[in-house]
Coordinates of C-alpha atoms and ligand atoms in Angstrom, one line a residue:
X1 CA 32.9 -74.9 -122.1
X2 CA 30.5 -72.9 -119.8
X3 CA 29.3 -69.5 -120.3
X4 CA 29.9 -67.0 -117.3
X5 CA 29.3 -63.8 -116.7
X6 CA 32.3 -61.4 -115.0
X7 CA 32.9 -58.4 -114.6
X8 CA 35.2 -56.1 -112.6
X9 CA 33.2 -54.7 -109.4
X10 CA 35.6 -52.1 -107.8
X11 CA 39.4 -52.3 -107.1
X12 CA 39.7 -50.9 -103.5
X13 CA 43.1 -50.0 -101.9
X14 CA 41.2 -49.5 -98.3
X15 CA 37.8 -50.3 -96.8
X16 CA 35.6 -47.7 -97.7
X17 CA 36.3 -49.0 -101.3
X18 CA 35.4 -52.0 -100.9
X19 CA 32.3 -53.3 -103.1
X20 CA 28.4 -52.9 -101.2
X21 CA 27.5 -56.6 -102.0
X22 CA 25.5 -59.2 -99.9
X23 CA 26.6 -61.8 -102.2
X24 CA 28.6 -64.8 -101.6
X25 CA 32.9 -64.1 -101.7
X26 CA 35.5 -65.9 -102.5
X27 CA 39.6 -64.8 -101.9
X28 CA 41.6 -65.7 -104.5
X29 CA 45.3 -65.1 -102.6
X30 CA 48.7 -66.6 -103.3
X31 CA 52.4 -65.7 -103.8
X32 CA 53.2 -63.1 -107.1
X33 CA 53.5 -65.4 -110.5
X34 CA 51.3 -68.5 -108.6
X35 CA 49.0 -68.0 -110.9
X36 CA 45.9 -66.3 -109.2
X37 CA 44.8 -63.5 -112.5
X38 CA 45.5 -66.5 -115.0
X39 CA 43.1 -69.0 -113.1
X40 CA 40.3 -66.3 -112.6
X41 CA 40.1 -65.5 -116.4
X42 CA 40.8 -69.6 -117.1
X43 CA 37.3 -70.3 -114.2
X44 CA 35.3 -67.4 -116.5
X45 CA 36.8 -68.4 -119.9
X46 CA 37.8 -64.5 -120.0
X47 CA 41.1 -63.7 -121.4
X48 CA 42.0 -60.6 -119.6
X49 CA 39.4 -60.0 -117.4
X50 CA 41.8 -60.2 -114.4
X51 CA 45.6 -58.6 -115.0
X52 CA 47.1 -61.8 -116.0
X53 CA 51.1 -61.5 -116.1
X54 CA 51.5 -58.2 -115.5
X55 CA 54.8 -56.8 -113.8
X56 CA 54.7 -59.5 -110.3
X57 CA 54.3 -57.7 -107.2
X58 CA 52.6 -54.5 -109.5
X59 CA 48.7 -55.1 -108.4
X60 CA 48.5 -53.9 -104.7
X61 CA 44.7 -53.5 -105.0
X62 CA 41.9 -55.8 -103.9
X63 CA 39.9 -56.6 -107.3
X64 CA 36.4 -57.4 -106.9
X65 CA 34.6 -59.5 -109.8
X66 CA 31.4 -60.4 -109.9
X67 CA 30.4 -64.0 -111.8
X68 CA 27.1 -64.8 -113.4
X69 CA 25.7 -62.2 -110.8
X70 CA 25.9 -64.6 -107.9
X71 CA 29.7 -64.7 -106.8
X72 CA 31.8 -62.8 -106.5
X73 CA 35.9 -63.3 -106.4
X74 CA 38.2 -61.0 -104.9
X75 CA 41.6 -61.2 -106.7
X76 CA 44.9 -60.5 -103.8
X77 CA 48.2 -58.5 -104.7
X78 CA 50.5 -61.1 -105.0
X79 CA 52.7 -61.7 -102.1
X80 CA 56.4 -62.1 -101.2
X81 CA 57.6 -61.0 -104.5
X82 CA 60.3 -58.9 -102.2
X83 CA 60.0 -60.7 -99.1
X84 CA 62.6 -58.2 -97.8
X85 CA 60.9 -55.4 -98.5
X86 CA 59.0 -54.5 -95.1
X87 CA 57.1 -51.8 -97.1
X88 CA 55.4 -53.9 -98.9
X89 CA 54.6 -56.7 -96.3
X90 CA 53.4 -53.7 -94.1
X91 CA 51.0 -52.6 -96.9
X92 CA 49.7 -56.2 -97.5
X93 CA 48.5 -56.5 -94.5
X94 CA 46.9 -53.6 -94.0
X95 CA 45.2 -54.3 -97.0
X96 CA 44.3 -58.0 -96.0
X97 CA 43.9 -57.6 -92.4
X98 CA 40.3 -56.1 -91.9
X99 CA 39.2 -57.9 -95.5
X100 CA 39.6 -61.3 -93.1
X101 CA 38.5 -60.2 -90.1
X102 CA 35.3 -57.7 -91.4
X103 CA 34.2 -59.0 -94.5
X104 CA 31.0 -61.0 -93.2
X105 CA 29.8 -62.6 -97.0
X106 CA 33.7 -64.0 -97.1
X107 CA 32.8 -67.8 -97.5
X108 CA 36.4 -69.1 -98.2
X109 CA 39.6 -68.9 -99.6
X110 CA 41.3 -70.1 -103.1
X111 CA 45.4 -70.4 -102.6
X112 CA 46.5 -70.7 -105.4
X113 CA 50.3 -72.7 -105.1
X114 CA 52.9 -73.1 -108.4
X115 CA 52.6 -76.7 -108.0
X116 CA 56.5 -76.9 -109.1
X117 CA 57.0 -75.0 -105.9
X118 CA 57.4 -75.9 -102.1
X119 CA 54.6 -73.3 -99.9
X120 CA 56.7 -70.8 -98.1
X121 CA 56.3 -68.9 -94.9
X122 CA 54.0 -66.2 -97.0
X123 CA 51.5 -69.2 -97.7
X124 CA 51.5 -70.5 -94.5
X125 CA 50.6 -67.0 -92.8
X126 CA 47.8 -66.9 -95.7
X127 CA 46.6 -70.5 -94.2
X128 CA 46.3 -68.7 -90.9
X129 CA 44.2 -65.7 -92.3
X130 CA 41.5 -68.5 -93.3
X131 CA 41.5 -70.6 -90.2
X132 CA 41.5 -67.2 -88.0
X133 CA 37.9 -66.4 -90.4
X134 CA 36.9 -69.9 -90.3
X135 CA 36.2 -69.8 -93.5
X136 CA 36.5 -72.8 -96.5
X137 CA 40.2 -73.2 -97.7
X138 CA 40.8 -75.0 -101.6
X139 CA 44.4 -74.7 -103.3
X140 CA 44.7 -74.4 -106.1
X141 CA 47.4 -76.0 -107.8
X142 CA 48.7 -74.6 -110.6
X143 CA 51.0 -75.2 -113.4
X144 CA 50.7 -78.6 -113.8
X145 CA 51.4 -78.7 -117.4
X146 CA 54.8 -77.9 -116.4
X147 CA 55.6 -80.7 -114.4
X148 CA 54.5 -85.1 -114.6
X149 CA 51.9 -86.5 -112.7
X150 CA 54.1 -88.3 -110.1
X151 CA 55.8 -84.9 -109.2
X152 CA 52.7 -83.1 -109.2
X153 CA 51.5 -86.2 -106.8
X154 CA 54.6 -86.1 -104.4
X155 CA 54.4 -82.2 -104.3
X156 CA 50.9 -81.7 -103.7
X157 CA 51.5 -84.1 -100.4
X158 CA 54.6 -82.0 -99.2
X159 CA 52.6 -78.8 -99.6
X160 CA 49.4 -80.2 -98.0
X161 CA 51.6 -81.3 -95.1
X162 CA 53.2 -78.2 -94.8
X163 CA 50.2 -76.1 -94.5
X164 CA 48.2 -78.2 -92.9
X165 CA 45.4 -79.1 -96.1
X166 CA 44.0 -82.2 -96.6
X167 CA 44.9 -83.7 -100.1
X168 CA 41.0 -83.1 -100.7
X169 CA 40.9 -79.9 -101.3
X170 CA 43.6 -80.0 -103.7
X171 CA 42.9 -79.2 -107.5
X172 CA 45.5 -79.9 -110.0
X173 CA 44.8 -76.9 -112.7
X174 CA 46.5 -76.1 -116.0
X175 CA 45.7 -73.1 -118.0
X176 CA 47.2 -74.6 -121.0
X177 CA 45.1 -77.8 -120.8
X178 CA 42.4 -76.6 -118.6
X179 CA 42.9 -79.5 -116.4
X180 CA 40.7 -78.8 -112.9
X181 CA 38.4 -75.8 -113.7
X182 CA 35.7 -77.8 -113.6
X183 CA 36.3 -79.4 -110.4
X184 CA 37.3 -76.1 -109.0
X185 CA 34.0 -74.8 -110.0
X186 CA 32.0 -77.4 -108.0
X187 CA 34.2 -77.0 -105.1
X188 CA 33.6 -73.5 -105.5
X189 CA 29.9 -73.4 -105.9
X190 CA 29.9 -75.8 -102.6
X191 CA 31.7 -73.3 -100.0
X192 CA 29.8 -70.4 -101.7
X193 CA 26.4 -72.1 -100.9
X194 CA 27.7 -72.9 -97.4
X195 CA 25.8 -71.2 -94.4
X196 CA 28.2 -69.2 -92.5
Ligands
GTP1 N1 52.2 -73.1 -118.3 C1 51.4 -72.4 -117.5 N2 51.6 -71.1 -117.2 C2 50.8 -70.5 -116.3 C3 49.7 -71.2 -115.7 N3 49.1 -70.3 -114.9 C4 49.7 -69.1 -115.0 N4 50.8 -69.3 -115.9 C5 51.7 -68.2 -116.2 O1 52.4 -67.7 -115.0 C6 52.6 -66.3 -115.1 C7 51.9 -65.6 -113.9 O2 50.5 -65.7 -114.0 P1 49.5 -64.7 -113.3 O3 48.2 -65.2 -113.5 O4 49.8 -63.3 -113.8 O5 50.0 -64.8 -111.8 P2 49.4 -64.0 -110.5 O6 49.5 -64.9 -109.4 O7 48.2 -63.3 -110.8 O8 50.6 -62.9 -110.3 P3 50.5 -61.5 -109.5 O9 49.3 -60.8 -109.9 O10 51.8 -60.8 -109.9 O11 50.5 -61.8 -108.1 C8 52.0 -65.8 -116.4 O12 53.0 -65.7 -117.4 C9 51.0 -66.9 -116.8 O13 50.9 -67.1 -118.2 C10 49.5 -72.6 -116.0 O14 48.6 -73.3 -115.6 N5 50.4 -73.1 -116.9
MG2 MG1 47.6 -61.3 -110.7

């Protein structure tokens, strides 16, 4: 197991919070419960450096970390816990928005998908936040302790259909077996190193 340096930057509800930083970012973003805090602390072999199954929908700050002092990952609210509260959407967004659209070191995007679950509307609007940034897009997938290998297989093709990923830039992860970190680390380094 690798050695890595995290810490927590800043946690910014708006802009002017946002972390002065030239170097490379990566989003971590996906629905409340995927998985996102547990697969931050599982990359850094931290146990709680990001809130890891806190209250779903509780986190409505951006949380900047900073790894081995060369990357650093910005951990999203959750999304869609109430996907009828308007508030809440509202808020997201307004959170999101200009972190897409201004955020000039943002290199690419982790979603990270339950793998037991299909990608909703909420993931496929995330999708579009990437491709509108042209930046990198991985997924993450998540939870595959919970599930068998042929499920995981024929789940991971729906989803990349759905959203429109190639099977590629799927990683199978598992907290519980640490299945994928390591892969998602190269991937990782790769789009962080990429020219912009
Ligand atoms: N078995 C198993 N459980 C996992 C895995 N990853 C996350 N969990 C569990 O799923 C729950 C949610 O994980 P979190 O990391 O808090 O999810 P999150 O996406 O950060 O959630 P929000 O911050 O609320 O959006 C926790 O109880 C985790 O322990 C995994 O790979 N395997
Ligand atoms: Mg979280």
């Amino acid at each position: 197991m690798q050695y890595h340096e995290a810490k927590l930057l800043a946690s910014a509800a708006e802009r002017n919070q946002w972390p002065d930083s030239t170097l490379p970012e990566l989003i971590f973003a996906g629905r409340s419960n995927a998985g996102k805090s547990t697969l931050i602390n599982g990359l850094v072999n931290r146990k709680n450096l990001a809130f890891a199954g806190k209250t779903p929908g509780k986190t409505r700050l951006l949380n900047f970390f900073t790894v081995d002092g060369r990357i650093v990952f910005t951990d999203a609210p959750g999304y869609g816990y109430a996907t009828s509260d308007k508030a809440s959407a509202v808020q997201f967004s307004r959170l999101i928005d200009p972190y897409f659209r201004e955020r000039k070191q943002l290199k690419g995007m982790v979603i990270v998908l339950d793998a037991r679950r299909k990608p909703n509307e909420d993931d496929i609007a995330m999708v579009e936040y990437a491709r509108a940034a042209k930046i990198g897009i991985l997924a993450a997938f998540t939870k595959t302790d919970k599930l068998s290998r042929s499920a995981m297989i024929q789940n991971r093709n729906a989803a990349a259909d759905i959203l429109g990923i190639n099977r590629n830039a799927f990683v199978p992860c598992s907290s519980v077996s640490r299945q994928g970190y390591e892969e998602l680390w190269e991937k990782i380094n790769q789009l962080a190193q990429q020219d912009l």
